[in-house]
Coordinates of C-alpha atoms in Angstrom, one line a residue:
Chain R
X96 CA -76.1 -275.1 -25.0
X97 CA -76.1 -271.8 -27.0
X98 CA -74.9 -273.4 -30.1
X99 CA -74.9 -271.1 -33.1
X100 CA -77.3 -272.2 -35.9
X101 CA -76.3 -271.0 -39.4
X102 CA -78.8 -270.5 -42.2
X103 CA -78.9 -271.4 -45.0
X104 CA -77.2 -274.8 -44.8
X105 CA -75.8 -274.4 -48.3
X106 CA -75.3 -271.5 -50.8
X107 CA -74.2 -271.5 -54.4
X108 CA -73.3 -268.2 -56.0
X109 CA -71.5 -266.8 -59.1
X110 CA -68.1 -265.3 -58.8
X111 CA -68.4 -261.6 -58.1
X112 CA -71.8 -261.9 -56.3
X113 CA -72.3 -261.3 -52.6
X114 CA -72.9 -264.1 -50.1
X115 CA -75.0 -263.6 -47.0
X116 CA -75.4 -266.1 -44.2
X117 CA -77.2 -265.8 -40.9
X118 CA -76.6 -267.1 -37.4
X119 CA -79.0 -267.4 -34.5
X120 CA -78.2 -268.4 -30.9
X121 CA -80.2 -268.8 -27.7
X122 CA -78.6 -267.1 -24.7
X123 CA -76.5 -264.1 -23.7
X124 CA -73.0 -263.8 -25.1
X125 CA -69.7 -262.0 -24.5
X126 CA -68.9 -261.9 -28.2
X127 CA -69.6 -263.8 -31.4
X128 CA -67.0 -265.1 -33.8
X129 CA -67.0 -266.3 -37.4
X130 CA -64.7 -269.0 -38.8
X131 CA -64.0 -270.5 -42.2
X132 CA -63.2 -274.2 -42.9
X133 CA -61.8 -275.4 -46.2
X134 CA -62.6 -279.0 -47.0
X135 CA -60.9 -281.4 -44.6
X136 CA -58.9 -278.8 -42.9
X137 CA -59.0 -276.9 -39.5
X138 CA -61.0 -273.8 -38.9
X139 CA -59.6 -270.3 -39.5
X140 CA -60.8 -267.3 -37.5
X141 CA -62.3 -264.6 -39.7
X142 CA -63.8 -261.9 -37.4
X143 CA -64.9 -261.3 -33.8
X144 CA -67.7 -258.9 -32.9
X145 CA -68.3 -258.0 -29.3
X146 CA -71.7 -257.9 -27.7
X147 CA -71.7 -254.1 -27.5
X148 CA -70.9 -253.7 -31.2
X149 CA -73.5 -253.7 -34.0
X150 CA -71.4 -254.0 -37.1
X151 CA -67.8 -254.8 -38.0
X152 CA -65.8 -254.9 -41.3
X153 CA -62.7 -256.7 -42.3
X154 CA -61.7 -256.5 -45.9
X155 CA -64.6 -258.0 -47.9
X156 CA -66.3 -259.2 -44.8
X157 CA -69.1 -257.4 -43.0
X158 CA -70.6 -258.8 -39.8
X159 CA -73.7 -257.5 -38.0
X160 CA -74.9 -258.4 -34.5
X161 CA -78.4 -257.9 -33.1
X162 CA -78.3 -259.0 -29.5
X163 CA -82.0 -258.2 -29.0
X164 CA -82.9 -260.8 -31.7
X165 CA -79.9 -263.0 -30.8
X166 CA -78.8 -263.1 -34.4
X167 CA -75.8 -262.2 -36.5
X168 CA -75.0 -262.1 -40.2
X169 CA -71.9 -262.5 -42.3
X170 CA -71.7 -260.8 -45.7
X171 CA -68.9 -261.7 -48.2
X172 CA -68.8 -259.1 -51.0
X173 CA -67.4 -259.7 -54.5
X174 CA -67.0 -263.4 -53.9
X175 CA -64.1 -265.3 -55.4
X176 CA -63.5 -269.0 -56.1
X177 CA -61.2 -269.1 -53.1
X178 CA -64.1 -268.2 -50.8
X179 CA -65.6 -271.7 -51.4
X180 CA -65.6 -273.1 -47.9
X181 CA -67.9 -273.8 -44.9
X182 CA -68.6 -270.9 -42.6
X183 CA -69.4 -271.2 -38.9
X184 CA -70.6 -268.8 -36.3
X185 CA -69.5 -269.3 -32.7
X186 CA -71.3 -267.5 -29.9
X187 CA -68.9 -267.2 -26.9
X188 CA -69.8 -267.2 -23.3
X189 CA -66.8 -267.4 -20.8
X190 CA -64.4 -270.0 -22.1
X191 CA -66.8 -271.7 -24.4
X192 CA -67.4 -271.2 -28.1
X193 CA -70.4 -273.2 -29.4
X194 CA -70.2 -273.9 -33.2
X195 CA -73.2 -274.8 -35.4
X196 CA -73.2 -277.1 -38.4
X197 CA -72.1 -274.3 -40.7
X198 CA -73.1 -272.9 -44.1
X199 CA -71.4 -274.4 -47.1
X200 CA -70.7 -271.8 -49.7
X201 CA -69.8 -272.7 -53.3
X202 CA -68.5 -269.9 -55.6
X203 CA -68.9 -270.8 -59.3
X204 CA -66.4 -269.4 -61.8
Chain F
X228 CA -47.4 -267.7 -37.2
X229 CA -49.2 -269.6 -34.6
X230 CA -48.9 -273.3 -35.1
X231 CA -51.2 -275.9 -33.6
X232 CA -50.0 -279.4 -34.4
X233 CA -52.0 -282.5 -34.1
X234 CA -49.9 -285.7 -34.0
X235 CA -51.8 -287.8 -36.5
X236 CA -54.0 -286.8 -39.5
X237 CA -55.5 -290.2 -39.9
X238 CA -55.9 -293.1 -37.4
X239 CA -57.6 -296.4 -37.6
X240 CA -58.2 -298.2 -34.3
X241 CA -60.2 -301.2 -33.1
X242 CA -63.0 -301.2 -30.7
X243 CA -61.8 -301.3 -27.1
X244 CA -58.3 -299.9 -27.9
X245 CA -56.9 -297.0 -25.9
X246 CA -56.3 -294.0 -28.2
X247 CA -54.2 -291.0 -27.6
X248 CA -54.6 -287.8 -29.6
X249 CA -51.8 -285.3 -29.1
X250 CA -51.9 -281.6 -29.7
X251 CA -49.0 -279.1 -29.3
X252 CA -49.1 -275.3 -29.7
X253 CA -46.1 -273.0 -30.0
X254 CA -47.6 -269.6 -29.0
X255 CA -47.6 -269.9 -25.2
X256 CA -51.5 -269.9 -25.2
X257 CA -53.2 -270.5 -21.8
X258 CA -56.4 -272.0 -23.3
X259 CA -56.6 -275.3 -25.2
X260 CA -59.7 -277.1 -26.5
X261 CA -60.7 -280.4 -28.0
X262 CA -63.7 -280.5 -30.3
X263 CA -65.2 -283.3 -32.4
X264 CA -66.8 -282.5 -35.8
X265 CA -69.5 -284.7 -37.3
X266 CA -71.6 -284.0 -40.4
X267 CA -74.8 -282.1 -39.6
X268 CA -73.8 -281.7 -36.0
X269 CA -71.1 -279.1 -36.3
X270 CA -68.3 -278.9 -33.7
X271 CA -69.0 -280.1 -30.2
X272 CA -66.7 -279.2 -27.3
X273 CA -65.4 -282.3 -25.5
X274 CA -62.9 -280.7 -22.9
X275 CA -61.0 -277.6 -22.5
X276 CA -58.2 -276.3 -20.3
X277 CA -57.4 -272.8 -19.2
X278 CA -54.1 -273.6 -17.4
X279 CA -51.6 -276.3 -16.9
X280 CA -53.1 -279.3 -15.0
X281 CA -56.6 -277.7 -15.2
X282 CA -59.4 -279.2 -17.2
X283 CA -63.1 -278.5 -17.6
X284 CA -65.8 -280.7 -19.2
X285 CA -67.3 -279.4 -22.4
X286 CA -70.7 -280.5 -23.8
X287 CA -69.8 -284.2 -24.6
X288 CA -67.1 -285.4 -22.2
X289 CA -68.4 -289.0 -21.8
X290 CA -66.0 -291.6 -23.0
X291 CA -63.1 -289.1 -23.1
X292 CA -60.4 -287.8 -20.7
X293 CA -57.7 -285.3 -21.2
X294 CA -54.2 -284.5 -19.8
X295 CA -52.4 -281.2 -19.7
X296 CA -49.0 -281.7 -17.9
X297 CA -47.3 -278.9 -19.9
X298 CA -48.6 -275.6 -21.1
X299 CA -48.0 -276.4 -24.8
X300 CA -49.5 -279.9 -24.9
X301 CA -53.1 -281.1 -24.5
X302 CA -53.9 -284.7 -25.0
X303 CA -57.2 -286.3 -25.6
X304 CA -57.6 -289.9 -24.4
X305 CA -60.2 -292.5 -25.4
X306 CA -59.9 -295.1 -22.7
X307 CA -61.8 -297.7 -24.7
X308 CA -62.6 -296.7 -28.2
X309 CA -66.1 -297.3 -29.6
X310 CA -67.4 -297.1 -33.1
X311 CA -69.5 -294.0 -32.2
X312 CA -66.3 -292.2 -31.6
X313 CA -65.4 -292.3 -35.2
X314 CA -65.1 -288.6 -36.0
X315 CA -62.8 -285.7 -36.9
X316 CA -61.1 -284.4 -33.8
X317 CA -60.0 -280.8 -33.8
X318 CA -57.6 -279.2 -31.3
X319 CA -57.5 -275.4 -30.7
X320 CA -55.7 -272.9 -28.5
X321 CA -56.1 -269.3 -27.6
X322 CA -54.8 -266.6 -25.2
X323 CA -56.8 -266.2 -22.0
X324 CA -58.2 -262.7 -22.3
X325 CA -60.0 -261.8 -19.1
X326 CA -61.6 -265.2 -18.7
X327 CA -62.7 -265.5 -22.3
X328 CA -61.8 -267.9 -25.0
X329 CA -60.8 -265.3 -27.5
X330 CA -59.7 -266.1 -31.1
X331 CA -59.1 -269.8 -31.5
X332 CA -56.3 -271.2 -33.6
X333 CA -57.1 -274.7 -34.9
X334 CA -54.9 -277.6 -35.8
X335 CA -55.5 -279.5 -39.1
X336 CA -57.6 -282.2 -37.4
X337 CA -57.2 -285.9 -36.7
X338 CA -59.6 -288.2 -38.5
X339 CA -60.2 -291.2 -36.3
X340 CA -61.9 -294.4 -37.6
X341 CA -62.9 -297.0 -35.0
X342 CA -63.6 -300.5 -36.5

């Protein structure tokens, strides 16, 4: 399995600060995706980065991918209380996305 | 907006019962997936389907089966529920983009408790 592994497991920051979380995986991928999950709800897609891309931006999100190190990072800038959620990376190979246990982010007002 | 609807948000069943979890999507997606989510273990893929009447085993298919008779509907079946199948079950769907899963759209989840 090439399940993504997120680090840290949990993160607590002040509103307005940046939040960074990392993801490592084990085998080759087609792309890597990041998702958010609010407590008790389904996952919502945030961003997809292809294996030939190194960096991608979407609003306050910045994702990097280093295929040589088999790692990715997600940066959320200028965090808000509404960013409180769990964040999951999902390496994709063919039809399968493999999710890790996620990083739980708490944004304090 | 894409909508993935799971039939039940909460279910309580007894050991040995047959359990059906239904999932319907309204975006004509080719791919559909069933995951289970457990604390500390993340989401684990049970089964997926990339076309009507097609199914593929995921990482943890034991104790489960699936049915996809129509494109919009993907059912997860627990033939004989056991307590270790107590979990949150998440259904997802996506377009089939050149043999890849693409962006997944998730339902709200079905929390199953087996007593």
